[in-house]
PDB file of C-alpha atoms in Angstrom:
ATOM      1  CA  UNK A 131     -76.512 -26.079 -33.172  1.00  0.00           C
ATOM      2  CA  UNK A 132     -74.190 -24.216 -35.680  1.00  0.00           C
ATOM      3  CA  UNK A 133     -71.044 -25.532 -37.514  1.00  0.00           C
ATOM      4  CA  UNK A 134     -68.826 -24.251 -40.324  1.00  0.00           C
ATOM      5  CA  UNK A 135     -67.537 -26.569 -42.888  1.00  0.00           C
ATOM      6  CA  UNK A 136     -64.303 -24.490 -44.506  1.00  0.00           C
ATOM      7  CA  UNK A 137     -61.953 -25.015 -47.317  1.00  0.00           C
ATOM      8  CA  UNK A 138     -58.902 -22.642 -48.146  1.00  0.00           C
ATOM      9  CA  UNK A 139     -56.753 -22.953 -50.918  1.00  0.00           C
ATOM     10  CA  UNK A 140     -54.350 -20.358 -52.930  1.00  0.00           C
ATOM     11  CA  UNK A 141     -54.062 -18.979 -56.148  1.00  0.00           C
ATOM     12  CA  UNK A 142     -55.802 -20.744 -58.589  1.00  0.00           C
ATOM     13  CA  UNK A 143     -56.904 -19.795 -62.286  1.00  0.00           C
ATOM     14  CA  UNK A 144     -59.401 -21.479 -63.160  1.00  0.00           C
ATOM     15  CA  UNK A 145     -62.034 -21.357 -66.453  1.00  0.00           C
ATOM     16  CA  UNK A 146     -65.970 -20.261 -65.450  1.00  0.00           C
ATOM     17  CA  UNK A 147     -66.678 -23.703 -66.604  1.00  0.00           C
ATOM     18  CA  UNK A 148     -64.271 -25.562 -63.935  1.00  0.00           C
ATOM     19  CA  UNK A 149     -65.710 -23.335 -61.212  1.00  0.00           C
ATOM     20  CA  UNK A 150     -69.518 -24.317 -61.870  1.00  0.00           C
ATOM     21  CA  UNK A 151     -68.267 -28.134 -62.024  1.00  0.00           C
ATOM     22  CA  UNK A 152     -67.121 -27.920 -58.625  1.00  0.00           C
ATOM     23  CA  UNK A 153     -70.266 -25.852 -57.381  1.00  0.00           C
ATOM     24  CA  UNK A 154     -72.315 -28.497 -58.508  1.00  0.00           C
ATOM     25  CA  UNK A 155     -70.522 -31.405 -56.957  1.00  0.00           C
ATOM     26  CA  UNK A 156     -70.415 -29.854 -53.887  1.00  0.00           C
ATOM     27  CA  UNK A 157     -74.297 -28.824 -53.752  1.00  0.00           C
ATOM     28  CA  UNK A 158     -75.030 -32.530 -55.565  1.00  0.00           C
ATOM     29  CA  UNK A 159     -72.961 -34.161 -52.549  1.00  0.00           C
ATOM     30  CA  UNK A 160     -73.832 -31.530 -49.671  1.00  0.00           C
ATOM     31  CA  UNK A 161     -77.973 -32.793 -50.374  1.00  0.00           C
ATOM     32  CA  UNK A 162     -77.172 -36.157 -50.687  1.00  0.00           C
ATOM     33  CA  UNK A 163     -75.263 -35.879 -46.980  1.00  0.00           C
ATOM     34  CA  UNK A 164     -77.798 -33.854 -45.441  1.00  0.00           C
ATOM     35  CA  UNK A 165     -81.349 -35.533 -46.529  1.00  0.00           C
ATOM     36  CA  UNK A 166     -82.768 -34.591 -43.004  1.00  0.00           C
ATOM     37  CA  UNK A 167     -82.503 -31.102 -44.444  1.00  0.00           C
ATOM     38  CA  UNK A 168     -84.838 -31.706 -47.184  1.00  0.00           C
ATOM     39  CA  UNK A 169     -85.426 -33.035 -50.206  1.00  0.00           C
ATOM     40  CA  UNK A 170     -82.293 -34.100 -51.704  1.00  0.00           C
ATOM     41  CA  UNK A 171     -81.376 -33.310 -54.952  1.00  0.00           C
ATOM     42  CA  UNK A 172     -84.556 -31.279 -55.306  1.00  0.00           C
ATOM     43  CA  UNK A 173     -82.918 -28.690 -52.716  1.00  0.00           C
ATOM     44  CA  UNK A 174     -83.592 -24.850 -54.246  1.00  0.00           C
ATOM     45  CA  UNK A 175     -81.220 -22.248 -53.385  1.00  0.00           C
ATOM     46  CA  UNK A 176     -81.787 -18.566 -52.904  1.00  0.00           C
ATOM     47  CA  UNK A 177     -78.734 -16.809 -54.471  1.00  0.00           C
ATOM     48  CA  UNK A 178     -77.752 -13.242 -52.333  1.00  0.00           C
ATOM     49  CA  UNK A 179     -76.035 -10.719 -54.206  1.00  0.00           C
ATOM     50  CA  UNK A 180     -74.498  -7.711 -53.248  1.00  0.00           C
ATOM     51  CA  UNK A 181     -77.701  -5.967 -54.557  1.00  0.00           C
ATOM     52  CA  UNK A 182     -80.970  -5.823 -55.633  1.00  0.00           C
ATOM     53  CA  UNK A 183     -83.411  -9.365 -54.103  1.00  0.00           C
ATOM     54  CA  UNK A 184     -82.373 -12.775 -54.215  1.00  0.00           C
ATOM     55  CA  UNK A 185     -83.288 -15.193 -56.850  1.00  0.00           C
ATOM     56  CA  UNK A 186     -84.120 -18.957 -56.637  1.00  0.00           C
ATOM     57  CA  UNK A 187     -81.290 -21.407 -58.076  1.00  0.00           C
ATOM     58  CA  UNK A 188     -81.437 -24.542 -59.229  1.00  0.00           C
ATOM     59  CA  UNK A 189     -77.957 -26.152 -58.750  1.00  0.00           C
ATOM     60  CA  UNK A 190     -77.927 -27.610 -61.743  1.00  0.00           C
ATOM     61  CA  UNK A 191     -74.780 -26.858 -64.461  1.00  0.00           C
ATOM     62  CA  UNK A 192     -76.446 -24.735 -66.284  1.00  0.00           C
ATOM     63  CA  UNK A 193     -78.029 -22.457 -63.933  1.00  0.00           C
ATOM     64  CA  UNK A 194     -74.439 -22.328 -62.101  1.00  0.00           C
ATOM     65  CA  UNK A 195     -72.782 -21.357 -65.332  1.00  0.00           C
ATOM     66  CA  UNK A 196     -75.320 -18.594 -65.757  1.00  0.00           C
ATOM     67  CA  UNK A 197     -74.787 -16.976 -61.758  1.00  0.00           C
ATOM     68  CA  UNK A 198     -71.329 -17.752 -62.558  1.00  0.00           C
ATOM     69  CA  UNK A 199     -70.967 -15.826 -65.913  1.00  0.00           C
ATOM     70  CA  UNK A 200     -73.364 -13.010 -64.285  1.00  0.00           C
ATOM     71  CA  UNK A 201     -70.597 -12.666 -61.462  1.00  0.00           C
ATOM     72  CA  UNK A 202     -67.993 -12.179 -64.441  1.00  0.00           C
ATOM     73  CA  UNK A 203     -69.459  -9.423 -66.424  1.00  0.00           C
ATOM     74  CA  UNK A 204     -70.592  -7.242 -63.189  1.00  0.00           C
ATOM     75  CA  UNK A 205     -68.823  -4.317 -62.725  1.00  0.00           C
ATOM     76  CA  UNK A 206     -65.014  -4.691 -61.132  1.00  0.00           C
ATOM     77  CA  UNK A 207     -64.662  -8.303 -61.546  1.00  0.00           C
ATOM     78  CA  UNK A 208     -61.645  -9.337 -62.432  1.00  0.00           C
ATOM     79  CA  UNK A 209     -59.665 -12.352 -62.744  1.00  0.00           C
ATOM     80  CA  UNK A 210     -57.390 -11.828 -59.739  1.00  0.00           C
ATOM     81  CA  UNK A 211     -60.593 -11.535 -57.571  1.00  0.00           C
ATOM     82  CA  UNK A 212     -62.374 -15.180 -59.541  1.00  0.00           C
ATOM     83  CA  UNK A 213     -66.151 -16.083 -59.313  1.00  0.00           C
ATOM     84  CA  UNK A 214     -68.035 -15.697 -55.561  1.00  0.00           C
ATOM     85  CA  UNK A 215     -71.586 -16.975 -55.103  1.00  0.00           C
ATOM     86  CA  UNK A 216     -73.218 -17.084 -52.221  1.00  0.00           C
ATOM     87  CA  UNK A 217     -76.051 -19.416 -51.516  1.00  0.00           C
ATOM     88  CA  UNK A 218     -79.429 -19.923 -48.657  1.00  0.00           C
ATOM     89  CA  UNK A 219     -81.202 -22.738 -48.844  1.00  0.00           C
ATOM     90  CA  UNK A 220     -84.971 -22.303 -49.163  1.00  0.00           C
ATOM     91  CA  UNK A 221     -87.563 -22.946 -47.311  1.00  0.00           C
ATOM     92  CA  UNK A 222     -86.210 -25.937 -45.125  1.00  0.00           C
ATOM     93  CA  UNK A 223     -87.556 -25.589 -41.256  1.00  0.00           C
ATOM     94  CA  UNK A 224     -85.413 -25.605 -38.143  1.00  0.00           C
ATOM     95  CA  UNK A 225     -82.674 -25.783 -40.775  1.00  0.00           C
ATOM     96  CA  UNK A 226     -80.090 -22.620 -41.807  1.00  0.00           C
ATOM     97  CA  UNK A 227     -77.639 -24.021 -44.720  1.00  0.00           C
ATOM     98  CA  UNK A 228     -75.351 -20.595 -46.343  1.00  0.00           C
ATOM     99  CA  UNK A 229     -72.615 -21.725 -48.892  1.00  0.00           C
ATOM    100  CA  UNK A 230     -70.361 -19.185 -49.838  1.00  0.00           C
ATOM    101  CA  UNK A 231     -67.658 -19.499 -52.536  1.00  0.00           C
ATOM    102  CA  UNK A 232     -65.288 -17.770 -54.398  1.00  0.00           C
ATOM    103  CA  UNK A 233     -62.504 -19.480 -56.781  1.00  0.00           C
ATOM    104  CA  UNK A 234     -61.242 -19.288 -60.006  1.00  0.00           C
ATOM    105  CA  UNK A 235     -58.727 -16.055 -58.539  1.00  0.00           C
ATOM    106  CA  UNK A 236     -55.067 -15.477 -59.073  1.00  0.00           C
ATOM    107  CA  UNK A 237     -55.172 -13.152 -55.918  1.00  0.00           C
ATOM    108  CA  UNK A 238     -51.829 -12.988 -54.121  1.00  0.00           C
ATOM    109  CA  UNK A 239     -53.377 -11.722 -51.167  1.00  0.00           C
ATOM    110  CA  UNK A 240     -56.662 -13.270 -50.803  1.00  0.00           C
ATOM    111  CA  UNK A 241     -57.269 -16.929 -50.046  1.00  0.00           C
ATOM    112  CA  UNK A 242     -59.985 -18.479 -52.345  1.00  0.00           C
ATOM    113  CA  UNK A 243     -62.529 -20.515 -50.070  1.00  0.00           C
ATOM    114  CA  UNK A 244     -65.529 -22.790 -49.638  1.00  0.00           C
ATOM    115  CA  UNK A 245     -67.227 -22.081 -46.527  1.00  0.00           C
ATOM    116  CA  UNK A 246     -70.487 -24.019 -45.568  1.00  0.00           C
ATOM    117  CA  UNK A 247     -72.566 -22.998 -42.301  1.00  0.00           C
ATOM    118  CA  UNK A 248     -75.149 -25.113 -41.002  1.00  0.00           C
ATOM    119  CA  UNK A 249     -77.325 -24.465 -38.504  1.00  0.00           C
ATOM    120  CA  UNK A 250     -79.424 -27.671 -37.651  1.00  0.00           C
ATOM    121  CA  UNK A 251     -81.710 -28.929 -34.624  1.00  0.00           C
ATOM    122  CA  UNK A 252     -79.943 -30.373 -31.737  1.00  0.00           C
ATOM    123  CA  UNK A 253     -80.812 -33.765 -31.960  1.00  0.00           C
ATOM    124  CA  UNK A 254     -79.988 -33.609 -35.767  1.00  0.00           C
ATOM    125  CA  UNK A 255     -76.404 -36.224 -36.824  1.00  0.00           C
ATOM    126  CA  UNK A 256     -74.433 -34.042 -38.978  1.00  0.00           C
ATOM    127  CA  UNK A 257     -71.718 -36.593 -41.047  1.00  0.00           C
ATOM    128  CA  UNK A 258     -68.758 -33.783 -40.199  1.00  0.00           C
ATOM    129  CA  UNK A 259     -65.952 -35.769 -41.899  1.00  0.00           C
ATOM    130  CA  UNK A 260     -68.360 -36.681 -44.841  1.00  0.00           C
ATOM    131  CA  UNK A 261     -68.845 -33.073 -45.403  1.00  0.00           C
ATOM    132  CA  UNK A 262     -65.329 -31.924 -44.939  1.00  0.00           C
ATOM    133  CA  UNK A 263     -64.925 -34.385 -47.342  1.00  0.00           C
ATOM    134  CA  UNK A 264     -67.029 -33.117 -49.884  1.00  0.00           C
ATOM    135  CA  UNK A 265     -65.327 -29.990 -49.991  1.00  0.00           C
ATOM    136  CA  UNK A 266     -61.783 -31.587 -50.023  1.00  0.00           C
ATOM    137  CA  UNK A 267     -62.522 -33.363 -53.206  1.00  0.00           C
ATOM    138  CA  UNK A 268     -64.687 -30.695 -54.499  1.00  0.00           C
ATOM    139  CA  UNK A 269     -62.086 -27.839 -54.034  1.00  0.00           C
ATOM    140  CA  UNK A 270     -58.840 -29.162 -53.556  1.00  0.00           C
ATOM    141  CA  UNK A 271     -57.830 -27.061 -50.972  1.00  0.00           C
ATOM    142  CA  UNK A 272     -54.490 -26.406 -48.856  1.00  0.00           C
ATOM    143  CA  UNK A 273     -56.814 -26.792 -45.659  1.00  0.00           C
ATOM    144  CA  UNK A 274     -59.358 -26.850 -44.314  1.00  0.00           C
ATOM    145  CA  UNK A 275     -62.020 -28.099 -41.356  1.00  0.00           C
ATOM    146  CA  UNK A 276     -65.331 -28.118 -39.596  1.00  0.00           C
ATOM    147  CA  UNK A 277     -65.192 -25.891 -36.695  1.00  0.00           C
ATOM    148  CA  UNK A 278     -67.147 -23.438 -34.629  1.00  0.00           C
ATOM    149  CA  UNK A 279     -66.910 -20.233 -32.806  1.00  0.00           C
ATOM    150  CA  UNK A 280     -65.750 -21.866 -29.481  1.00  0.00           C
ATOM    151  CA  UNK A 281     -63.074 -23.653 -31.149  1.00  0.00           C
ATOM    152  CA  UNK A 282     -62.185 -20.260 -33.127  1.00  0.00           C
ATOM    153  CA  UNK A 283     -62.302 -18.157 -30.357  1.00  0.00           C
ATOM    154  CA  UNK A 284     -60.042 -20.610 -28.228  1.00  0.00           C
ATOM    155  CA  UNK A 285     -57.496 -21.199 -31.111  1.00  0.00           C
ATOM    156  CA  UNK A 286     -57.454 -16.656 -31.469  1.00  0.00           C
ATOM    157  CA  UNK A 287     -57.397 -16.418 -27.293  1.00  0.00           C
ATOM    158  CA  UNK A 288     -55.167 -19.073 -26.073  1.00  0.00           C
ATOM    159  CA  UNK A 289     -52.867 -20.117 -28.805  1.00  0.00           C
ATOM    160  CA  UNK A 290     -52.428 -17.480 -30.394  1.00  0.00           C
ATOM    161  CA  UNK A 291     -53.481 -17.912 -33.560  1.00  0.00           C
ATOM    162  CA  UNK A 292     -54.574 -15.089 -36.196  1.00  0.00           C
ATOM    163  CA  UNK A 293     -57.430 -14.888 -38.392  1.00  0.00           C
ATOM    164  CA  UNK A 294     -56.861 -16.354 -41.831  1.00  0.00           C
ATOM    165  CA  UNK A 295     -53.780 -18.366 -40.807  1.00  0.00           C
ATOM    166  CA  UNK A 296     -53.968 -22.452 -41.502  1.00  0.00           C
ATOM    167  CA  UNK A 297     -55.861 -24.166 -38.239  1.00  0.00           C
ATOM    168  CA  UNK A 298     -58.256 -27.136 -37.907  1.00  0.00           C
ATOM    169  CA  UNK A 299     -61.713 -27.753 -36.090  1.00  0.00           C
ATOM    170  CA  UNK A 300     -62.500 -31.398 -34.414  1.00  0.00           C
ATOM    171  CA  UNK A 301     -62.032 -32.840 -38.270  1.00  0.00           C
ATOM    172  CA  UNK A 302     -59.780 -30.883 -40.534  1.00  0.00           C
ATOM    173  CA  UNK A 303     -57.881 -31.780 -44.079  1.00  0.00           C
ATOM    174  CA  UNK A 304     -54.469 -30.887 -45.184  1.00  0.00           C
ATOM    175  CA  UNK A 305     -52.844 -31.093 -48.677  1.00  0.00           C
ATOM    176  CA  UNK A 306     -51.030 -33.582 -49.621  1.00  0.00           C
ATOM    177  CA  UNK A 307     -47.596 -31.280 -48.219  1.00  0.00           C
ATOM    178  CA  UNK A 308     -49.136 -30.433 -45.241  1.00  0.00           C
ATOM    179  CA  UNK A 309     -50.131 -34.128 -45.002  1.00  0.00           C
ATOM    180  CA  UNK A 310     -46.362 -35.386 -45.019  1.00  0.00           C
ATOM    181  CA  UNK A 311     -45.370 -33.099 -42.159  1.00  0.00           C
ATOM    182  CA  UNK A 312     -47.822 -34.509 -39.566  1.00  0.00           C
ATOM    183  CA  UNK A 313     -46.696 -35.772 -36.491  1.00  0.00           C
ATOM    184  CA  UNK A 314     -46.064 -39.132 -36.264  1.00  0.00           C
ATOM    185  CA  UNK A 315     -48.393 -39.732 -33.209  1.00  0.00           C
ATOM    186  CA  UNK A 316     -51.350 -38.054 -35.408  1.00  0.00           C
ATOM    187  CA  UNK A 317     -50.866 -40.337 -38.453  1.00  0.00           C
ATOM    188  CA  UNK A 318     -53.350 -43.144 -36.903  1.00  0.00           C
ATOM    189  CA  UNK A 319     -56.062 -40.381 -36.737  1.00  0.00           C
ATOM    190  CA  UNK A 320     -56.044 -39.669 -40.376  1.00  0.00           C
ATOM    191  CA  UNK A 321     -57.511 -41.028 -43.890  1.00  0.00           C
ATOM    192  CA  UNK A 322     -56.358 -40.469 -47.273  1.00  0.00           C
ATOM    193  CA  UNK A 323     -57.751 -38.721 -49.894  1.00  0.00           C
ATOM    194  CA  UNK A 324     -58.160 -38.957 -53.320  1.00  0.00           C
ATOM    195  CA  UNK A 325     -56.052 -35.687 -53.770  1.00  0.00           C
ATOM    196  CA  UNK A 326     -53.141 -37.602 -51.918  1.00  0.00           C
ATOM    197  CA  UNK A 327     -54.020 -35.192 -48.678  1.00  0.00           C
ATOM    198  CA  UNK A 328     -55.467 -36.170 -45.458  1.00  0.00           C
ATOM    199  CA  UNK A 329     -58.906 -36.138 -43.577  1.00  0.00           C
ATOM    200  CA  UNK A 330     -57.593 -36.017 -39.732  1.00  0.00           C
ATOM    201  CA  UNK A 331     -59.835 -36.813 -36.946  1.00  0.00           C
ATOM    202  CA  UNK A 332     -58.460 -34.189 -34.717  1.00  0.00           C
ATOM    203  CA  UNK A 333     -60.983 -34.380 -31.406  1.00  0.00           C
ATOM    204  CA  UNK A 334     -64.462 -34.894 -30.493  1.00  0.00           C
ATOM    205  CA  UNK A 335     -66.709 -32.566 -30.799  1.00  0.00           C
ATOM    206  CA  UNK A 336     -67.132 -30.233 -27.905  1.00  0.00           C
ATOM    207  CA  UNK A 337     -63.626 -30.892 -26.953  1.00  0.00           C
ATOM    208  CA  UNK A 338     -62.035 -27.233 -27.497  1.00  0.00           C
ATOM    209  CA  UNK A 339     -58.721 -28.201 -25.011  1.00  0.00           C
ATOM    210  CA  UNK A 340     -57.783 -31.240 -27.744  1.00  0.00           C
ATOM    211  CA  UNK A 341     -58.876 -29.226 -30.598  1.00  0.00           C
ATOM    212  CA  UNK A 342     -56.454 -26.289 -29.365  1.00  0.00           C
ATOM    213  CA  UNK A 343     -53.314 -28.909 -28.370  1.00  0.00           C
ATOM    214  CA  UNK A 344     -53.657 -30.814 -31.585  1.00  0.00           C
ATOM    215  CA  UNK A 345     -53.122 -27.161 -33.411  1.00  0.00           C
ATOM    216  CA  UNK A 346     -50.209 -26.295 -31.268  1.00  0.00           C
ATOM    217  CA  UNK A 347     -48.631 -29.508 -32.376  1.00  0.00           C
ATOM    218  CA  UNK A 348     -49.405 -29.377 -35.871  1.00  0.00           C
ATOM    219  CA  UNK A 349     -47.906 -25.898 -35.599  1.00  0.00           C
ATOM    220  CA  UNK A 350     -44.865 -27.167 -34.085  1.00  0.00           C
ATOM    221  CA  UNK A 351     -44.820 -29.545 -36.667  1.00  0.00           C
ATOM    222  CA  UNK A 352     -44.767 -27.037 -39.661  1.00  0.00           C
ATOM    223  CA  UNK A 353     -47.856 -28.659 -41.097  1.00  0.00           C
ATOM    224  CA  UNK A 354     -49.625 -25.452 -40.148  1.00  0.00           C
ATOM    225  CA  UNK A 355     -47.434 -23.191 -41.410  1.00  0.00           C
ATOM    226  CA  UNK A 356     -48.762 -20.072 -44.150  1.00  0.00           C
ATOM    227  CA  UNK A 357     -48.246 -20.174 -47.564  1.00  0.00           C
ATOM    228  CA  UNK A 358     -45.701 -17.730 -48.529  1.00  0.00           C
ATOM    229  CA  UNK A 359     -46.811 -13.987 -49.161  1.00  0.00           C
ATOM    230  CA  UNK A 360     -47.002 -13.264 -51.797  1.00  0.00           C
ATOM    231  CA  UNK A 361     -48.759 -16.661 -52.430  1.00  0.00           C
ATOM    232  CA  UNK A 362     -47.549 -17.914 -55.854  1.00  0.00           C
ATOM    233  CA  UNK A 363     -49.414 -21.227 -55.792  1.00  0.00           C
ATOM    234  CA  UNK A 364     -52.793 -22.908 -54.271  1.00  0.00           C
ATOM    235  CA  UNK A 365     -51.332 -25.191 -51.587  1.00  0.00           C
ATOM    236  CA  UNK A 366     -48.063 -25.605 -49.619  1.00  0.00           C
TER     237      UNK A 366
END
């Protein structure tokens, strides 16, 4: 069984040492939320870079400051772009966990994101809102949700929308502006967060048809609408 667990915010500049504060929250509170996955906090990574082998991480702050400060003095990075890592957890059976990353940008163009995908055994109970969660308080971002390639498909195929435009899975957040245009009848469904957004409860999983009707109407309600290109800030 595969899921994705996304964030998407806008342009953001951020310091190296912001961006590795977040990477370790979120790999801190991503062990801590999947313990059936292995050890806990004694999870090792295998970073992938764009060449040469992968090399074991420890996700600790300095090790993330290190990958993070590697990322910044390879050749072509530059601040509009920010700091991408991208992450395997190793050596875990049955289990797939990939975290990919890339914030600190000023990009008008290019959405920075979190994006988590776990592939787990079937009888395995993945806490979707908890992880959602995790990267809502992590990374801040204008939206975001746990989804998978059914409900993608269906939201491209029959309504219409594009890749890269704001949509939600069966749980999805919104920013605190998104948050204040939600339907009234979807209120109930939702709980606050920390960031003054919203963690919404949008169907259960395996329900594609209420996933794909709860986007329409979030559409129609503006709370799914793009952020302005250019983008000239993070969130609506």
């Amino acid at each position: 069984m595969r899921r994705v667990v996304r964030g998407f915010w806008g342009p953001r500049e951020e310091s190296v040492d912001s961006v590795a504060r977040r990477w370790e929250f979120t790999l801190d509170r991503l062990a801590e939320s999947l313990p059936a996955a292995g050890s806990g906090a004694g999870w090792t990574w295998r970073q992938i870079h764009s060449s040469g082998p992968a090399t074991d991480l420890v996700p600790n702050k300095d090790s993330l400051l290190a990958a993070l400060h590697a990322v910044r003095e390879a050749d072509g990075w530059s601040a509009r772009v920010g700091f991408g890592l991208r992450l395997v957890l190793a050596g875990q059976p049955d289990w797939t966990i990939e975290v990919s990353g890339n914030g600190g940008g000023t990009s008008e163009f290019l959405l920075q994101s979190m994006v988590i995908g776990i592939k787990s055994p079937d009888t395995a109970e993945i806490p979707d809102a908890d992880l959602l969660g995790v990267v809502a308080e992590a990374w801040e971002p204008d939206f975001g949700d746990v989804t998978d390639d059914d409900v993608l498909d269906a939201l491209e195929d029959d309504a219409g929308f594009a890749v890269g435009e704001p949509c939600v899975g069966w749980v999805g957040c919104l920013s605190p502006a998104r948050a204040a245009l939600l339907p009234e009848a979807m209120t109930a469904a939702g709980r606050g967060l920390r960031s003054g957004g919203v963690l919404l409860a949008v169907a259960p999983r395996g329900d594609v048809e209420g996933v794909v009707r709860a986007n329409l109407q979030l559409r129609d309600a503006g709370a799914l609408q793009p952020l302005p290109s250019p983008m000239d800030r993070a969130t609506l």
